[in-house]
Each structure stands twice: as structure tokens, then as C-alpha cells.
Short mmCIF file of C-alpha atoms in Angstrom, two decimals:
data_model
loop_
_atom_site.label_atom_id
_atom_site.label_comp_id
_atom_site.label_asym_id
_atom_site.label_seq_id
_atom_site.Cartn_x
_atom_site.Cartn_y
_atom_site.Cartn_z
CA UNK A 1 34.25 291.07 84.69
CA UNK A 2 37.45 292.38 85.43
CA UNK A 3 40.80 292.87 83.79
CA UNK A 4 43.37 289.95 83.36
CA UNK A 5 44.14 286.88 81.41
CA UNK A 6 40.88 285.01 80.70
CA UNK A 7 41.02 281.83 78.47
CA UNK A 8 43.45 282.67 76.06
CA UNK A 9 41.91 286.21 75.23
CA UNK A 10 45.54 288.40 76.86
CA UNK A 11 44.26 291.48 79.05
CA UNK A 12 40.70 291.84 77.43
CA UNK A 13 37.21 291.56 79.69
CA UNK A 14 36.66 287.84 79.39
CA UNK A 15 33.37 288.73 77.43
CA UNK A 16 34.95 290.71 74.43
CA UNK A 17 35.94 288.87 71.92
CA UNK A 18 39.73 288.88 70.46
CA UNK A 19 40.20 291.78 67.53
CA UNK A 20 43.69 290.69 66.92
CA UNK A 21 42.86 290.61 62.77
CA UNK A 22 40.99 294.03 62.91
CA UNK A 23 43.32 295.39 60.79
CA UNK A 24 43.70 292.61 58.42
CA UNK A 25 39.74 292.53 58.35
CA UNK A 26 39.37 296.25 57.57
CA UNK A 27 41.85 296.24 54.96
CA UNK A 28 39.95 293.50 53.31
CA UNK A 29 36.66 295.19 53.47
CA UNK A 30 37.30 298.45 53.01
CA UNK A 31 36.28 299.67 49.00
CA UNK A 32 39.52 300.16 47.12
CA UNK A 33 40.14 303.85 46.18
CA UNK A 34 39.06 305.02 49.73
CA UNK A 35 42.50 305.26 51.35
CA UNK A 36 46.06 305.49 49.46
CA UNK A 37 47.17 302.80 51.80
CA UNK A 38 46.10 300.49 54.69
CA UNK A 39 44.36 302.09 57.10
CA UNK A 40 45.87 302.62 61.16
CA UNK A 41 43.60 300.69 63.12
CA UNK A 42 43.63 301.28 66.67
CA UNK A 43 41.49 298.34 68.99
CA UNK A 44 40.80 299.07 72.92
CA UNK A 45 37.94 297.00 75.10
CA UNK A 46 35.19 299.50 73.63
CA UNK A 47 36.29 300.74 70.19
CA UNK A 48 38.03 300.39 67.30
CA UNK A 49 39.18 303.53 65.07
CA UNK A 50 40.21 303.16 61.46
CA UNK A 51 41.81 306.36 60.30
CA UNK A 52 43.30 306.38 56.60
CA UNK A 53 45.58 308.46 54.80
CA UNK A 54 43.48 310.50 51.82
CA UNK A 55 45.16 311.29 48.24
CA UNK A 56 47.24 314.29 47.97
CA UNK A 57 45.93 317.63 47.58
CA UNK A 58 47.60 318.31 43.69
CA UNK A 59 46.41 322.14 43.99
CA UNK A 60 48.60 325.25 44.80
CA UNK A 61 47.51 327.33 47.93
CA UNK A 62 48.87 330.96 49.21
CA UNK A 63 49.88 329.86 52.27
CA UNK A 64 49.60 327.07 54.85
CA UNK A 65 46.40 328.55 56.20
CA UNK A 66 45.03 328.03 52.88
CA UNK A 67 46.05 324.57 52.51
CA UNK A 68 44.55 323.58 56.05
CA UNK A 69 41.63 324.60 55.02
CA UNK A 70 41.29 323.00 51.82
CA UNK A 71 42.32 319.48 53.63
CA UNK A 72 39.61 320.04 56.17
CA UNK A 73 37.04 320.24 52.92
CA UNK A 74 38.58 317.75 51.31
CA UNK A 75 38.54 315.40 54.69
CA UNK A 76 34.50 316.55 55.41
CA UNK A 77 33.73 316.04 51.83
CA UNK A 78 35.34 312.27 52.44
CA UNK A 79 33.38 311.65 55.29
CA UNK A 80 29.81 312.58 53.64
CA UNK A 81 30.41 310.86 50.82
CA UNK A 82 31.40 307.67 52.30
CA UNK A 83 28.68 307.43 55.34
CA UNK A 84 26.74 305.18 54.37
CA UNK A 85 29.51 302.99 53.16
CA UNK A 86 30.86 303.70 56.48
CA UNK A 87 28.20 302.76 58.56
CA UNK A 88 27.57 299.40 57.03
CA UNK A 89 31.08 298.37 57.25
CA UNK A 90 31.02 300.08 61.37
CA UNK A 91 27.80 297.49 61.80
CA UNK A 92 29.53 294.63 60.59
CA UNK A 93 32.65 294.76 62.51
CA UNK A 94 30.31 295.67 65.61
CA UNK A 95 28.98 292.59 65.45
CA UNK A 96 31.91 290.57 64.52
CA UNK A 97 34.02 292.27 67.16
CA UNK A 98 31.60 293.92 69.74
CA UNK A 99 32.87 296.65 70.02
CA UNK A 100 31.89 300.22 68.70
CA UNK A 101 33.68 301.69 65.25
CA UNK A 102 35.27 305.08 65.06
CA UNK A 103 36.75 306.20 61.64
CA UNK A 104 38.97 309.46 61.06
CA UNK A 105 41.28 310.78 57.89
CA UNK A 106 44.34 311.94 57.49
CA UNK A 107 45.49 314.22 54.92
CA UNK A 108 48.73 316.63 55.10
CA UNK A 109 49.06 318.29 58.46
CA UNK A 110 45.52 317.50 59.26
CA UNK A 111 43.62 314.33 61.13
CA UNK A 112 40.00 314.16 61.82
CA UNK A 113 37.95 311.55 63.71
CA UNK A 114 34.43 310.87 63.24
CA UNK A 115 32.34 310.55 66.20
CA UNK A 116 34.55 308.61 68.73
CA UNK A 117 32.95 306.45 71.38
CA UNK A 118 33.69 308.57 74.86
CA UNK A 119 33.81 305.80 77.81
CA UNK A 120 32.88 305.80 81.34
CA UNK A 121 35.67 304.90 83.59
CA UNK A 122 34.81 304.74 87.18
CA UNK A 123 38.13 305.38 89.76
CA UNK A 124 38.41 305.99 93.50
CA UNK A 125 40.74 308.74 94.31
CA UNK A 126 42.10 309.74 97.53
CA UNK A 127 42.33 314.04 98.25
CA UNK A 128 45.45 314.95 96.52
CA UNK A 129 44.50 312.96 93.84
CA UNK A 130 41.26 315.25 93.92
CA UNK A 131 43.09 318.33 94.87
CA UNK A 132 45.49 317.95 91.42
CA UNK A 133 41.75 317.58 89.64
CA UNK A 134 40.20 320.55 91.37
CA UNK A 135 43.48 322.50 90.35
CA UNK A 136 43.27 321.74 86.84
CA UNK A 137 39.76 322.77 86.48
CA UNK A 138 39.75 325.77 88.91
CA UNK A 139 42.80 326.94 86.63
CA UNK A 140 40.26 326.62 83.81
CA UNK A 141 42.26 323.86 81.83
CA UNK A 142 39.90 321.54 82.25
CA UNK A 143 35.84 321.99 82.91
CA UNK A 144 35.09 319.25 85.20
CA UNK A 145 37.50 316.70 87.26
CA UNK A 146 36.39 314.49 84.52
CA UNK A 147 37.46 316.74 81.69
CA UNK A 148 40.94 316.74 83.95
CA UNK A 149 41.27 313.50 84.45
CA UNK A 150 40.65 313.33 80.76
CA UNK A 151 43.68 315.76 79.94
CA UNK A 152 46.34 314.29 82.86
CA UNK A 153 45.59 310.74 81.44
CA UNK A 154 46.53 312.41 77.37
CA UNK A 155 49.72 314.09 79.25
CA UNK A 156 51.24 310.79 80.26
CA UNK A 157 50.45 309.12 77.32
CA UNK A 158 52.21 311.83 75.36
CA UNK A 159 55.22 311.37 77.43
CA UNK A 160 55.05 307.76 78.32
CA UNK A 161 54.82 306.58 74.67
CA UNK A 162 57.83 304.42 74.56
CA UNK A 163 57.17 303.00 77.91
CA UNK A 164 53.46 302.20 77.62
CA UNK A 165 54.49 300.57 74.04
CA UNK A 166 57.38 298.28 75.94
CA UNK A 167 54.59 297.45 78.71
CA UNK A 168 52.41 296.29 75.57
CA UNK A 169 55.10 293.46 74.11
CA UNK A 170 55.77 292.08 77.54
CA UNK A 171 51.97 291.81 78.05
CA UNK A 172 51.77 290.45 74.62
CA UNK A 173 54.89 287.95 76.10
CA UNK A 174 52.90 286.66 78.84
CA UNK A 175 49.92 286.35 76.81
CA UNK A 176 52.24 283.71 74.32
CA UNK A 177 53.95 282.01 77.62
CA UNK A 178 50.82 281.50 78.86
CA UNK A 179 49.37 280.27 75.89
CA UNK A 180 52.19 277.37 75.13
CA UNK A 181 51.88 276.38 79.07
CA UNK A 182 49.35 273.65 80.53
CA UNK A 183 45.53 273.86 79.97
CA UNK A 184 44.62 273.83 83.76
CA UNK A 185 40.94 274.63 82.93
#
């Protein structure tokens, strides 16, 4: 199917089902203790990712290399203890939301994710379209015109933030105009 208001469901694929209480859900699940606060869950058509903030490190360290390090351990030694937590909370929400689970911690400076779903996107390009690609990874900045596409598609998003997030509410607009309006099904 492809993109567009279907049935009530905003700018989703008609077949995946609304995730709109993700967060809600996941902050009800979720074993107390794990996270000092809710957790940032983040819902697209394939995945959602539920990344939360770990306790403070209480320990002194030499230098900021030092502490780093000791929130990477701290943020590995989170994610083995927790898998199989993890992975029967992941298989529930896959089935209640069909879509695949991602989880990631944050602690200090430092954010990890944990096995993120990578997505096929398929896209017709004309040459300089291709040409900007085959720049990028002849340049070495990227490996493949995937891998490029990839990286140009993180660049706008880096600098597009505000904009992308103002496109969001007025889709979310339509979405509630179009809910209120007549049932022409």
C-alpha cells in the first residue's frame, strides 16, 4: 500500500496499525528501576526505539576519557542484564503494534542503541541525483550510494529539525480535520 490517509490511521501504510500510546504502553510495562524516568520512544512505519536515561555514575574519574568509558560499561552491562527482559517486552509490543522494537540507553555524554532495524527504501533517481551519490562515495564518505544516501538523508534531518517537526503538527492537523469531517466510506 502506499502512503496517505487511510481510515483514520494519519500518514501510516493502511496495514500498520496506529502506535499513538507506544509511549504510554512502554512506560507501563517497562520494570520499575530500569530507567530514572520515562523512556523517549520514537515510532516510524517499521520500528519503534525506546531509549532511557540510566542512573548517574556516583564515581570520580581522571578525566572525561575515563568517564566515557565507564558509561559505555555501565550502558553494556545494562543491556546484558536486561535481555531477556528486553526481548519479551520487544515480542509483545511486536505483536501489539507490528512493528519491530529497538531499545538504546542514555547515560552522561553517551547514547547507545541496540540492534536497530535497517530498512529498505527503494527510490528512482535521475543522474545528478546519482552523480551527488557517486561523489560522496568516490570521496570515501560514504561506501556505497546506499551508505550516501544514508548520510545526505541524516544531513537534512540535522538541519531541517525544526521544519520537519512543524511539517509533523500540520500533518497531525489534517489527520484531526479529517477525522471530525464526514464518514464518506
Amino acid at each position: 500500500m502506499g502512503r496517505g490517509w487511510r481510515g483514520g490511521r494519519g500518514w501510516q501504510q493502511a496495514e500498520v496499525p496506529p502506535a499513538d500510546d507506544a509511549a504510554a504502553w512502554f512506560g507501563g510495562r517497562l520494570p520499575d528501576g530500569w530507567f530514572t524516568g520515562a523512556p523517549e520512544v520514537t515510532v516510524d512505519r517499521e520500528e519503534i526505539i525506546v531509549v532511557g536515561e540510566l542512573p548517574a555514575l556516583t564515581e570520580e574519574y581522571p578525566d572525561d576519557a575515563a568517564r566515557a568509558a565507564a558509561e559505555e560499561g555501565r550502558i553494556s552491562r545494562y543491556r546484558e542484564e536486561t535481555r531477556d527482559e528486553r526481548i519479551e517486552i520487544a515480542r509483545q509490543a511486536e505483536h501489539r503494534y507490528q512493528r519491530k522494537v529497538a531499545w538504546g540507553a542514555r547515560l552522561g555524554g553517551t547514547t547507545a542503541l541496540f540492534t536497530t532495524h535497517s530498512a529498505p527504501v527503494m527510490t528512482r533517481l535521475r543522474q545528478p541525483e546519482r552523480l551527488v551519490l557517486d561523489t560522496l562515495v568516490d570521496a570515501g564518505v560514504a561506501r556505497s550510494r546506499s551508505d550516501a544516501l544514508a548520510w545526505a538523508v541524516r544531513l537534512v534531518g540535522q538541519h531541517a529539525d525544526s521544519w520537519l517537526a512543524e511539517l509533523r503538527e500540520a500533518m497531525t492537523k489534517v489527520d484531526d480535520l479529517r477525522s471530525k469531517g464526514p464518514d464518506l466510506g
